[in-house]
C-alpha cells in the first residue's frame, strides 16, 4: 500500500557493500519499526555469506543474479535504496537509483560524499549504532520528507543534464566555428 515504507539493498552480498552492517542494524531495530516498514535484500551471494533468514522480521531475501529488468523493477517498487558501503570508487546502484528518482541512504565514504546526486541529509556514519538511529529517523520522517527528497533528486538530475547538454553544445559549436 502507499503507506508502506520499503527499503532495498541490491547488489552483491559482500563485506565491503555493508550487508552484515545492514542486517545487524535491522535485527537491532526491527522490533521498534512499524509493521508497514520492510527491507528487501536482493543480489548474488558470491562469497556464500551466511545469515539466518528466520531471525529477520519484514525482510524479503531474493538471493541470486539480478537481471537489469528485475533491478529496475526492484528500485521502482521501493522507497529507499540503502548502501552502507565501507569502500568503493563508483556505484552503478547509486546512478540507476537516482536516475529513477529514488532517495539513496548512503554511508559517509568519499565516493558518496563527492557524488552530485547524493543528498547530504541521507548520508550516515557507519561507526557505532549511527545507522540504527539514522534508519529510525528516516522512517519517522518519511511522511513529511519523502516527496521533498524525490523533488531534490529530480532537480539535481535535471540540472546535471542541462549542464551536460550545454557543455556538449558548446563543444560542437566551437568545432563548427573552427571548420
N, CA and C of each residue as an Amber inpcrd file, in Angstrom:
protein
   537
   0.8350000  -1.1940000   0.0000000   0.0000000   0.0000000   0.0000000
   0.8730000   1.2490000   0.0000000   0.2450000   2.4070000  -0.2040000
   1.0090000   3.6430000  -0.2610000   1.5730000   4.0390000   1.1060000
   1.0580000   3.4730000   2.1780000   1.5880000   3.7990000   3.4980000
   2.8020000   2.9480000   3.8570000   3.1210000   1.9710000   3.0180000
   4.2950000   1.1370000   3.2690000   5.5640000   1.9460000   3.0620000
   6.5870000   1.6030000   3.8200000   7.9140000   2.2000000   3.6570000
   8.8510000   1.0350000   3.3530000   9.3690000   1.0350000   2.1320000
  10.1450000  -0.1070000   1.6510000  11.5840000   0.2910000   1.3720000
  12.5020000  -0.4040000   2.0530000  13.9380000  -0.2120000   1.8650000
  14.4620000  -1.3370000   0.9850000  15.5010000  -1.0390000   0.2100000
  16.0930000  -2.0210000  -0.6900000  17.6070000  -2.0020000  -0.5720000
  18.1780000  -3.1830000  -0.4270000  19.6140000  -3.3830000  -0.6210000
  19.7190000  -4.2740000  -1.8380000  20.4480000  -3.8200000  -2.8630000
  20.5580000  -4.6140000  -4.0790000  22.0070000  -4.6320000  -4.5300000
  22.4490000  -5.7950000  -4.9520000  23.8250000  -5.9510000  -5.4240000
  24.4730000  -7.1620000  -4.7970000  25.7610000  -7.2850000  -5.0230000
  26.4970000  -8.4170000  -4.4500000  26.4940000  -8.3390000  -2.9280000
  26.2360000  -9.4530000  -2.2850000  26.2530000  -9.5080000  -0.8220000
  27.6990000  -9.7300000  -0.3890000  28.4490000  -8.6330000  -0.3410000
  29.8640000  -8.7010000   0.0250000  30.1210000  -7.7830000   1.2100000
  31.1860000  -8.0980000   1.9320000  31.5160000  -7.3540000   3.1520000
  31.6200000  -5.8520000   2.8890000  32.3330000  -5.4430000   1.8190000
  32.5290000  -4.0130000   1.5710000  31.2510000  -3.2940000   1.1500000
  30.2150000  -4.0660000   0.8100000  28.9130000  -3.4630000   0.4810000
  28.0760000  -3.2340000   1.7330000  28.5520000  -3.7310000   2.8740000
  27.9020000  -3.4470000   4.1440000  26.6840000  -4.2940000   4.4680000
  26.5410000  -5.4330000   3.8110000  25.3490000  -6.2630000   4.0600000
  25.2740000  -6.7090000   5.5200000  26.3840000  -7.0790000   6.1070000
  26.3660000  -7.5120000   7.5100000  25.9550000  -6.3490000   8.4170000
  26.4900000  -5.1730000   8.1600000  26.1560000  -3.9890000   8.9570000
  24.6550000  -3.6960000   8.8670000  24.1120000  -3.7780000   7.6490000
  22.6880000  -3.5020000   7.4620000  21.8220000  -4.5450000   8.1620000
  22.1530000  -5.8080000   7.9940000  21.3470000  -6.8570000   8.6320000
  21.4730000  -6.8200000  10.1510000  22.6570000  -6.5120000  10.6700000
  22.8230000  -6.3510000  12.1240000  21.9650000  -5.1930000  12.6270000
  21.9590000  -4.1120000  11.8770000  21.1280000  -2.9540000  12.2250000
  19.6580000  -3.3440000  12.2540000  19.2130000  -4.0050000  11.1890000
  17.7980000  -4.3800000  11.1020000  17.3970000  -5.2690000  12.2770000
  18.2610000  -6.1980000  12.6120000  17.9920000  -7.1050000  13.7240000
  17.8150000  -6.3200000  15.0300000  18.6240000  -5.2850000  15.2120000
  18.5540000  -4.4770000  16.4310000  17.3270000  -3.5710000  16.4880000
  16.8710000  -3.0790000  15.3430000  15.7780000  -2.0980000  15.3600000
  14.4310000  -2.6570000  14.9230000  14.3860000  -3.8750000  14.4300000
  13.1530000  -4.3860000  13.8240000  11.9440000  -4.3550000  14.7570000
  12.1640000  -4.5400000  16.0420000  11.0230000  -4.5120000  16.9690000
  10.5270000  -3.0920000  17.2390000  11.3010000  -2.0820000  16.8530000
  10.8950000  -0.6860000  17.0250000  10.2780000  -0.1140000  15.7490000
  10.2940000  -0.8930000  14.6760000   9.7600000  -0.4190000  13.4020000
   8.2830000  -0.7590000  13.2810000   7.4970000   0.1320000  12.6950000
   6.0920000  -0.1990000  12.4320000   5.9900000  -1.3750000  11.4620000
   4.8710000  -2.0510000  11.4590000   4.6680000  -3.2200000  10.6010000
   4.7170000  -2.8940000   9.1190000   4.4990000  -1.6290000   8.7590000
   4.4790000  -1.2570000   7.3410000   5.8760000  -0.9810000   6.7740000
   6.9170000  -1.2270000   7.5710000   8.2970000  -0.9840000   7.1320000
   8.9470000  -2.3240000   6.8090000   9.5550000  -2.3850000   5.6180000
  10.1870000  -3.6420000   5.2010000  11.5160000  -3.3870000   4.5010000
  12.2710000  -4.4460000   4.3980000  13.5650000  -4.4220000   3.7200000
  13.5990000  -5.5850000   2.7470000  14.0790000  -5.3230000   1.5450000
  14.3350000  -6.3780000   0.5750000  15.8380000  -6.4260000   0.3460000
  16.3870000  -7.6230000   0.4320000  17.8000000  -7.8550000   0.1400000
  17.8360000  -8.6960000  -1.1220000  18.3770000  -8.1110000  -2.1960000
  18.3810000  -8.7880000  -3.4870000  19.7820000  -8.7490000  -4.0870000
  20.2440000  -9.9020000  -4.5270000  21.5360000  -9.9300000  -5.1940000
  22.2260000 -11.2580000  -5.0580000  23.3140000 -11.3550000  -5.7650000
  24.0860000 -12.5960000  -5.7310000  24.9110000 -12.6500000  -4.4520000
  25.2520000 -13.8490000  -4.0770000  25.9930000 -14.0960000  -2.8480000
  27.2930000 -14.8210000  -3.2160000  28.2470000 -14.0990000  -3.8570000
  29.4340000 -14.7540000  -4.4020000  30.3360000 -15.4060000  -3.3630000
  30.3210000 -14.9050000  -2.1480000  31.1840000 -15.4690000  -1.1030000
  30.4070000 -16.3450000  -0.1290000  29.1910000 -16.7270000  -0.5280000
  28.3280000 -17.5580000   0.3190000  28.2120000 -16.9960000   1.7340000
  27.9440000 -15.7060000   1.8150000  27.7100000 -15.0490000   3.0910000
  26.5670000 -15.7740000   3.7760000  26.7580000 -16.1540000   5.0270000
  25.7470000 -16.9290000   5.7450000  24.9470000 -16.0370000   6.6880000
  23.6330000 -16.2060000   6.6410000  22.7430000 -15.4960000   7.5460000
  21.4920000 -16.3410000   7.7320000  20.9050000 -16.2300000   8.9160000
  19.7060000 -16.9870000   9.2530000  18.4920000 -16.1150000   8.9500000
  17.8480000 -16.3680000   7.8260000  16.7270000 -15.5220000   7.3870000
  15.5650000 -15.5340000   8.3750000  15.4750000 -16.5630000   9.1910000
  14.3550000 -16.6530000  10.1290000  14.4470000 -15.6210000  11.2640000
  15.6060000 -14.9990000  11.4500000  15.7840000 -14.0120000  12.5150000
  15.1660000 -12.6540000  12.1880000  14.9040000 -12.4130000  10.9200000
  14.5230000 -11.0770000  10.4800000  13.0340000 -10.9520000  10.2240000
  12.4750000  -9.8570000  10.7390000  11.0650000  -9.5560000  10.5240000
  10.9340000  -8.5760000   9.3620000   9.9540000  -8.8190000   8.5100000
   9.6750000  -7.9370000   7.3770000  10.8780000  -7.7500000   6.4480000
  11.6500000  -8.8260000   6.2840000  12.7680000  -8.8110000   5.3440000
  12.5300000  -9.9130000   4.3240000  12.5970000  -9.5240000   3.0570000
  12.4700000 -10.4860000   1.9660000  13.8550000 -10.6680000   1.3490000
  14.2830000 -11.9090000   1.2450000  15.5780000 -12.2150000   0.6480000
  15.3490000 -12.7690000  -0.7540000  15.9620000 -12.1260000  -1.7430000
  15.9320000 -12.5890000  -3.1300000  17.3830000 -12.8240000  -3.5460000
  17.8800000 -13.9900000  -3.1770000  19.2850000 -14.2910000  -3.3960000
  19.4760000 -14.9050000  -4.7760000  20.3650000 -14.3060000  -5.5330000
  20.6580000 -14.7690000  -6.8830000  20.9350000 -13.5940000  -7.7940000
  21.2770000 -13.9060000  -9.0170000  21.5750000 -12.8750000 -10.0070000
  20.3570000 -11.9850000 -10.2260000  20.5810000 -10.6760000 -10.3080000
  19.5090000  -9.7170000 -10.5630000  19.7190000  -9.1540000 -11.9750000
  18.8380000  -9.5310000 -12.8880000  18.9020000  -9.0230000 -14.2610000
  18.5470000  -7.5400000 -14.2800000  18.9790000  -6.8320000 -15.3090000
  18.7200000  -5.3920000 -15.3980000  17.2390000  -5.0470000 -15.2850000
  16.3860000  -5.8050000 -15.9640000  14.9450000  -5.5150000 -15.9110000
  14.3900000  -5.7310000 -14.5030000  14.8700000  -6.7530000 -13.8200000
  14.4490000  -7.0090000 -12.4450000  14.9880000  -5.9160000 -11.5220000
  16.2200000  -5.4950000 -11.7590000  16.8360000  -4.4340000 -10.9650000
  15.9860000  -3.1730000 -11.0150000  15.5820000  -2.7770000 -12.2210000
  14.7590000  -1.5790000 -12.3790000  13.4210000  -1.7300000 -11.6540000
  12.7980000  -2.8950000 -11.7650000  11.5160000  -3.1230000 -11.0710000
  11.6950000  -3.0630000  -9.5600000  12.7880000  -3.6260000  -9.0700000
  13.0530000  -3.5820000  -7.6270000  13.1870000  -2.1360000  -7.1470000
  13.9710000  -1.3590000  -7.8550000  14.1660000   0.0350000  -7.4410000
  12.8460000   0.7920000  -7.4820000  12.0730000   0.6030000  -8.5470000
  10.7760000   1.2950000  -8.6690000   9.7980000   0.8990000  -7.5650000
   9.8840000  -0.3130000  -7.0770000   8.9040000  -0.7810000  -6.0950000
   9.3250000  -0.5210000  -4.6420000  10.4120000   0.2100000  -4.4490000
  10.8860000   0.5410000  -3.1010000  11.0080000   2.0540000  -2.9590000
  10.9640000   2.5120000  -1.7180000  11.0620000   3.9450000  -1.4550000
  12.4980000   4.4160000  -1.3450000  13.3440000   3.6130000  -0.7340000
  14.7280000   3.9960000  -0.4720000  15.6520000   2.8430000  -0.8660000
  16.8330000   3.2110000  -1.3640000  17.8840000   2.2390000  -1.6110000
  18.9630000   2.5040000  -0.5640000  19.3800000   1.4440000   0.1420000
  20.3480000   1.5750000   1.2280000  21.6980000   1.0420000   0.7590000
  22.7340000   1.8670000   0.9520000  24.0870000   1.4980000   0.5370000
  25.0610000   1.7620000   1.6840000  25.1790000   0.8160000   2.6060000
  26.0820000   1.0070000   3.7480000  27.5190000   0.5680000   3.4430000
  28.0220000   0.9740000   2.2950000  29.3330000   0.5320000   1.8150000
  30.4540000   1.0270000   2.7230000  31.4810000   0.2030000   2.8770000
  32.6620000   0.6100000   3.6430000  33.7730000   1.1080000   2.7230000
  33.6070000   0.9520000   1.4280000  34.6050000   1.4190000   0.4730000
  34.0650000   1.3290000  -0.9330000  34.8070000   1.9160000  -1.8600000
  34.4330000   1.8550000  -3.2610000  34.8220000   3.1210000  -3.9820000
  34.7780000   3.0560000  -5.3100000  35.1270000   4.2160000  -6.1230000
  34.0130000   4.6090000  -7.0850000  33.0290000   3.7390000  -7.2610000
  31.9450000   4.0160000  -8.1920000  30.7620000   3.1170000  -7.8160000
  29.5630000   3.5840000  -8.0550000  28.3940000   2.7740000  -7.7410000
  27.3510000   2.8790000  -8.8410000  27.1880000   1.7980000  -9.5610000
  26.1210000   1.7300000 -10.5540000  24.7600000   1.7470000  -9.8990000
  24.6600000   1.1730000  -8.7020000  23.3870000   1.1570000  -7.9780000
  22.9360000   2.5930000  -7.7020000  23.8470000   3.4260000  -7.2350000
  23.5150000   4.8210000  -6.9440000  23.0580000   5.5480000  -8.2070000
  23.7760000   5.3520000  -9.2910000  23.4320000   6.0340000 -10.5470000
  22.0510000   5.6360000 -11.0440000  21.7750000   4.3510000 -11.0320000
  20.4690000   3.8870000 -11.5150000  19.3580000   4.3270000 -10.5650000
  19.5630000   4.1650000  -9.2770000  18.5160000   4.5180000  -8.3030000
  18.1580000   5.9990000  -8.3810000  19.1640000   6.8640000  -8.4610000
  18.8500000   8.2940000  -8.5260000  18.2480000   8.6660000  -9.8790000
  18.6300000   7.9610000 -10.9370000  18.0030000   8.2460000 -12.2340000
  16.5360000   7.8370000 -12.2290000  16.1740000   6.9300000 -11.3330000
  14.7790000   6.5050000 -11.1790000  14.1000000   7.2460000 -10.0180000
  14.7290000   8.3180000  -9.5580000  14.1690000   9.2080000  -8.5170000
  13.9830000   8.5460000  -7.1630000  14.8660000   7.6480000  -6.8140000
  14.7770000   7.0170000  -5.5080000  15.8520000   7.5730000  -4.5820000
  15.4520000   8.0560000  -3.4080000  16.4370000   8.5170000  -2.4350000
  17.3370000   7.3570000  -2.0010000  18.6290000   7.6560000  -1.9070000
  19.6110000   6.6500000  -1.5130000  20.1880000   7.0050000  -0.1570000
  20.0970000   6.0740000   0.7740000  20.6990000   6.2240000   2.0850000
  22.1010000   5.6490000   1.9680000  23.1130000   6.4930000   2.1240000
  24.4790000   6.0750000   1.8420000  25.4040000   6.3540000   3.0260000
  26.4400000   5.5370000   3.1180000  27.4470000   5.7280000   4.1550000
  28.3570000   6.8980000   3.7930000  29.0790000   7.3670000   4.7770000
  29.8980000   8.5700000   4.6060000  31.2990000   8.2470000   4.0760000
  31.3400000   7.5780000   2.9320000  32.6320000   7.3150000   2.2950000
  32.8080000   8.3070000   1.1430000  34.0520000   8.4880000   0.7480000
  34.4040000   9.5240000  -0.2410000  33.5540000   9.4860000  -1.5040000
  33.3380000   8.2990000  -2.0690000  32.6280000   8.2540000  -3.3500000
  31.2000000   8.7790000  -3.2300000  30.5860000   8.6180000  -2.0800000
  29.2380000   9.1490000  -1.8960000  29.2700000  10.6370000  -1.5290000
  30.2370000  11.0270000  -0.7200000  30.3100000  12.4260000  -0.2780000
  30.5770000  13.3820000  -1.4310000  31.1980000  12.8840000  -2.5000000
  31.5200000  13.7500000  -3.6380000  30.5730000  13.5550000  -4.8250000
  29.5920000  12.6970000  -4.6880000  28.6690000  12.4190000  -5.7960000
  27.5980000  13.5120000  -5.8640000  27.3480000  14.0670000  -7.0650000
  26.3990000  15.1900000  -7.1600000  24.9470000  14.8460000  -6.8550000
  24.5560000  13.5760000  -6.9260000  23.1570000  13.2280000  -6.6840000
  22.8800000  12.7700000  -5.2540000  23.9100000  12.6820000  -4.4410000
  23.7250000  12.2760000  -3.0410000  23.2310000  13.4750000  -2.2380000
  22.1400000  13.2680000  -1.5410000  21.6000000  14.3110000  -0.6650000
  22.2960000  14.1950000   0.6870000  22.9030000  15.2690000   1.1260000
  23.7100000  15.2430000   2.3600000  22.9040000  14.7580000   3.5660000
  21.6020000  15.0660000   3.5930000  20.7970000  14.6300000   4.7360000
  20.5200000  13.1300000   4.7280000  20.9250000  12.4430000   3.6600000
  20.7460000  10.9900000   3.5770000  22.0660000  10.2360000   3.7050000
  23.0980000  10.9230000   4.1960000  24.4010000  10.3030000   4.4400000
  24.4860000   9.9650000   5.9220000  24.8950000   8.7340000   6.2160000
  25.0320000   8.3250000   7.6160000  26.4480000   7.8660000   7.9040000
  26.7940000   7.9110000   9.1760000  28.1010000   7.4730000   9.6550000
  28.0180000   5.9760000   9.9470000  28.9500000   5.2310000   9.4030000
  28.9420000   3.7720000   9.5950000  29.3540000   3.3350000  10.9980000
  29.9910000   4.1980000  11.7520000  30.5170000   3.7780000  13.0550000
  29.4030000   3.6180000  14.0870000  29.6410000   2.7160000  15.0110000
  28.7240000   2.5000000  16.1190000  27.3130000   2.1530000  15.6810000
  26.3400000   2.6930000  16.4150000  24.9240000   2.4460000  16.1310000
  24.2980000   3.5820000  15.3250000  25.1100000   4.3870000  14.6810000
  24.5840000   5.5450000  13.9470000  23.5900000   5.1430000  12.8670000
  23.8420000   4.0390000  12.1810000  22.9290000   3.6060000  11.1210000
  21.5630000   3.2510000  11.7090000  21.5510000   2.6960000  12.9050000
  20.2820000   2.3400000  13.5480000  19.4210000   3.5840000  13.7600000
  19.9900000   4.5940000  14.4020000  19.2540000   5.8330000  14.6630000
  18.8750000   6.5120000  13.3570000  19.7540000   6.4420000  12.3770000
  19.5020000   7.0770000  11.0920000  18.2840000   6.4590000  10.4010000
  18.2330000   5.1360000  10.3290000  17.0980000   4.4710000   9.6710000
  15.8080000   4.7320000  10.4370000  15.8610000   4.6890000  11.7510000
  14.6650000   5.0080000  12.5440000  14.1930000   6.4290000  12.2610000
  15.1200000   7.3690000  12.1340000  14.7640000   8.7540000  11.8200000
  14.1400000   8.8630000  10.4260000  14.7020000   8.1520000   9.4510000
  14.1340000   8.1770000   8.0900000  12.6970000   7.6640000   8.1260000
  12.4590000   6.6010000   8.8610000  11.1010000   6.0490000   8.9700000
  10.1750000   7.0690000   9.6270000  10.6250000   7.6680000  10.7200000
   9.7850000   8.6270000  11.4450000   9.4870000   9.8770000  10.6350000
  10.4060000  10.2800000   9.7720000  10.2420000  11.4970000   8.9740000
   9.7120000  11.2300000   7.5620000   9.4760000   9.9720000   7.2210000
   9.1120000   9.5930000   5.8560000   7.9360000  10.4050000   5.3130000
   6.8700000  10.4440000   6.0390000   5.6570000  11.1120000   5.5520000
   5.9040000  12.5940000   5.2790000   6.7000000  13.2420000   6.1020000
   6.9500000  14.6740000   5.9630000   8.0320000  15.0120000   4.9380000
   8.9590000  14.0850000   4.6840000  10.1360000  14.4220000   3.8810000
  10.2310000  13.7370000   2.5300000   9.5630000  12.6280000   2.3290000
   9.8280000  11.7950000   1.1530000   9.6780000  12.5540000  -0.1650000
   8.5710000  13.2330000  -0.3590000   8.3410000  13.8900000  -1.6450000
   9.3170000  15.0450000  -1.8700000   9.7570000  15.6890000  -0.8000000
  10.7790000  16.7230000  -0.9270000  12.1160000  16.0940000  -1.3540000
  12.4530000  14.9430000  -0.8030000  13.6930000  14.2570000  -1.1860000
  13.6650000  13.8820000  -2.6660000  12.5520000  13.3360000  -3.1130000
  12.4130000  12.9540000  -4.5260000  12.5360000  14.1950000  -5.4090000
  11.9110000  15.2870000  -4.9930000  11.9780000  16.5300000  -5.7480000
  13.4180000  17.0480000  -5.8420000  14.1650000  16.9530000  -4.7530000
  15.5640000  17.3820000  -4.7720000  16.4000000  16.5410000  -5.7390000
  16.1430000  15.2420000  -5.7630000  16.8860000  14.3500000  -6.6740000
  16.5660000  14.7150000  -8.1170000  15.2910000  14.9090000  -8.4320000
  14.8920000  15.2910000  -9.7920000  15.5610000  16.5970000 -10.2030000
  15.5630000  17.5530000  -9.3110000  16.1500000  18.8520000  -9.5970000
  17.6480000  18.7290000  -9.8750000  18.3600000  17.9700000  -9.0570000
  19.7950000  17.7870000  -9.2780000  20.0650000  17.0610000 -10.5950000
  19.2720000  16.0530000 -10.8590000  19.4550000  15.2920000 -12.1010000
  19.1900000  16.1820000 -13.3090000  18.1000000  16.9460000 -13.2750000
  17.7750000  17.8320000 -14.3870000  18.8370000  18.9130000 -14.5720000
  19.3630000  19.4370000 -13.4730000  20.4390000  20.4190000 -13.5560000
  21.6920000  19.8270000 -14.1790000  21.9940000  18.6130000 -13.8180000
  23.1590000  17.9220000 -14.3750000  22.9740000  17.7180000 -15.8780000
  21.8020000  17.2670000 -16.2800000  21.5220000  17.0360000 -17.7070000
  21.6360000  18.3580000 -18.4710000  21.0880000  19.4320000 -17.9180000
  21.1560000  20.7480000 -18.5630000  22.6100000  21.1780000 -18.7620000
  23.4070000  21.0750000 -17.7060000  24.8210000  21.4860000 -17.7890000
  25.5900000  20.6010000 -18.7600000  25.2940000  19.3160000 -18.7680000
  25.9590000  18.3920000 -19.6940000  25.6320000  18.7620000 -21.1390000
  24.3510000  18.9650000 -21.4120000  23.9400000  19.3280000 -22.7740000
  24.5290000  20.6760000 -23.1900000  24.5900000  21.6110000 -22.2610000
  25.1790000  22.9120000 -22.5480000  26.6560000  22.7450000 -22.9150000
  27.3640000  21.9140000 -22.1770000  28.7730000  21.6560000 -22.4630000
  28.9740000  20.9920000 -23.8160000  28.1310000  20.0270000 -24.1450000
  28.2100000  19.3470000 -25.4350000  27.9390000  20.3240000 -26.5680000
  26.9040000  21.1260000 -26.4350000  26.5680000  22.1140000 -27.4670000
  27.7000000  23.1230000 -27.6550000  28.2930000  23.5600000 -26.5530000
  29.4090000  24.4970000 -26.6190000  30.5890000  23.8690000 -27.3570000
  30.8880000  22.6220000 -27.0340000  31.9900000  21.9100000 -27.6890000
  31.7730000  21.8290000 -29.1900000  30.5740000  21.4260000 -29.6130000
  30.3170000  21.2760000 -31.0330000  30.2170000  22.6280000 -31.7400000
  29.7640000  23.6490000 -31.0450000  29.7400000  24.9800000 -31.6410000
  31.1520000  25.4610000 -31.9120000  32.0700000  25.2020000 -30.9780000
  33.4710000  25.5960000 -31.1700000  34.0710000  24.8520000 -32.3600000
  33.7610000  23.5450000 -32.4920000  34.2720000  22.7650000 -33.6230000
  33.7150000  23.3100000 -34.9280000  32.4460000  23.6810000 -34.9250000
  31.7870000  24.2160000 -36.1120000  32.4150000  25.5470000 -36.5110000
  32.7300000  26.3810000 -35.5050000  33.3570000  27.6730000 -35.7610000
  34.7460000  27.5020000 -36.3740000  35.4620000  26.4610000 -35.9740000
  36.7930000  26.1940000 -36.4970000  36.7360000  25.7490000 -37.9490000
  35.7110000  24.9720000 -38.2740000  35.5590000  24.4630000 -39.6440000
  35.0970000  25.5760000 -40.5270000
